[in-house]
Amino acid sequence: MTKGLDLCLDNLTKLEAKAPRVAREAVTEVAQEFKKELEVNTPVSDELTLTRLKEDIKISNFKKGGDAPSKDIGFGRSTGWRAKFPDSGTIYQKAQDFEEKTINAITPRAKEIYKNKMREVLGK
């Protein structure tokens, strides 16, 4: 998975150099796709008093610095600290690995989005 991610970031850096607006559009599109997939994979608690993880997924603004544009996608402040328990598991509950499942599911789609955006810019 690391090789694929490195290739995505390299291509995104090239795209950023040629067409920054299109690169930002690609990152935003991938972030939206990731959010949808995370909502599907996130387990739902039976507790009615707590804000559910699924209902508190956030996408950040573009991060400054770095070679390529990027956004953070994850859970909000009120629920983010709880996400590690169902994801990694505890002595009372089996790990559900929903974050890893989401990354593995969205990586091919992200590569496809970046490839299509690069084709738009480079005309290949």
XYZ file of C-alpha atoms in Angstrom:
124
model
C 0.000 0.000 0.000
C 2.861 2.405 0.658
C 4.118 2.200 -2.930
C 0.682 3.088 -4.264
C 0.346 5.988 -1.875
C 3.815 7.284 -2.759
C 2.943 7.105 -6.448
C -0.304 9.021 -5.814
C 1.565 11.747 -3.938
C 4.235 11.991 -6.654
C 1.571 12.361 -9.331
C -0.301 14.902 -7.235
C 2.896 16.934 -6.836
C 3.367 16.930 -10.618
C -0.257 17.943 -11.074
C 0.149 20.755 -8.520
C 3.100 22.128 -10.486
C 1.210 22.109 -13.801
C -2.289 23.102 -12.638
C -2.782 23.995 -8.974
C -6.536 24.583 -9.310
C -7.111 21.144 -10.822
C -4.946 19.529 -8.136
C -7.066 21.142 -5.436
C -10.230 19.941 -7.170
C -8.833 16.403 -7.234
C -7.955 16.485 -3.525
C -11.426 17.825 -2.653
C -13.096 15.125 -4.747
C -11.037 12.366 -3.118
C -11.771 13.799 0.348
C -15.520 13.688 -0.351
C -15.256 10.085 -1.587
C -13.254 9.144 1.515
C -15.835 10.759 3.786
C -18.664 8.795 2.142
C -16.762 5.521 2.480
C -15.846 6.256 6.111
C -19.509 6.916 6.899
C -20.402 3.511 5.457
C -17.636 1.654 7.342
C -17.964 3.400 10.720
C -19.794 1.317 13.337
C -22.809 2.864 15.040
C -23.138 2.933 18.819
C -26.362 1.977 20.569
C -25.843 4.757 23.113
C -28.307 7.575 22.478
C -26.597 10.038 24.808
C -23.356 10.181 22.803
C -22.709 11.836 19.469
C -22.166 9.005 17.037
C -18.861 8.731 15.195
C -20.669 8.361 11.884
C -22.405 11.718 12.362
C -19.232 13.632 13.277
C -16.928 13.101 10.272
C -15.098 16.283 9.283
C -12.979 17.392 6.322
C -10.405 20.069 7.071
C -9.440 22.995 4.892
C -6.305 22.670 2.784
C -3.182 22.225 4.876
C -0.380 24.716 4.361
C 3.139 23.655 3.525
C 4.272 20.444 1.945
C 4.742 19.607 -1.702
C 1.180 18.658 -2.578
C -2.196 19.987 -1.438
C -3.816 17.876 1.272
C -6.791 17.741 3.593
C -7.380 15.832 6.813
C -10.471 13.662 7.044
C -11.548 12.284 10.388
C -13.786 12.605 13.367
C -14.561 15.838 15.206
C -13.178 16.904 18.553
C -16.074 15.554 20.577
C -15.832 12.050 19.109
C -12.317 11.671 17.724
C -10.837 10.421 20.973
C -13.376 7.566 21.032
C -12.679 6.344 17.478
C -9.589 4.395 18.504
C -11.538 2.047 20.775
C -13.797 0.386 18.174
C -11.080 0.633 15.527
C -8.205 -0.882 17.522
C -10.280 -2.888 19.977
C -10.100 -3.253 23.740
C -9.967 -6.208 26.116
C -13.773 -6.253 25.957
C -14.272 -5.725 22.239
C -12.712 -7.066 19.061
C -10.952 -4.592 16.716
C -13.136 -3.552 13.787
C -10.390 -1.899 11.665
C -12.884 0.357 9.892
C -10.284 3.068 9.253
C -7.929 0.632 7.484
C -10.832 -0.837 5.489
C -11.758 2.654 4.340
C -8.197 3.469 3.258
C -7.899 0.201 1.344
C -11.285 0.713 -0.329
C -10.699 4.309 -1.409
C -7.062 4.052 -2.604
C -7.902 2.613 -6.071
C -10.659 5.206 -6.537
C -8.285 8.010 -5.477
C -5.679 6.835 -7.987
C -8.348 6.848 -10.695
C -9.461 10.394 -9.819
C -5.878 11.685 -9.843
C -5.170 9.907 -13.125
C -8.255 11.429 -14.777
C -7.378 14.918 -13.549
C -3.814 14.531 -14.834
C -5.148 13.462 -18.219
C -7.346 16.561 -18.325
C -4.349 18.811 -17.699
C -1.693 16.991 -19.684
C -3.982 15.780 -22.466
C -2.616 12.232 -22.469
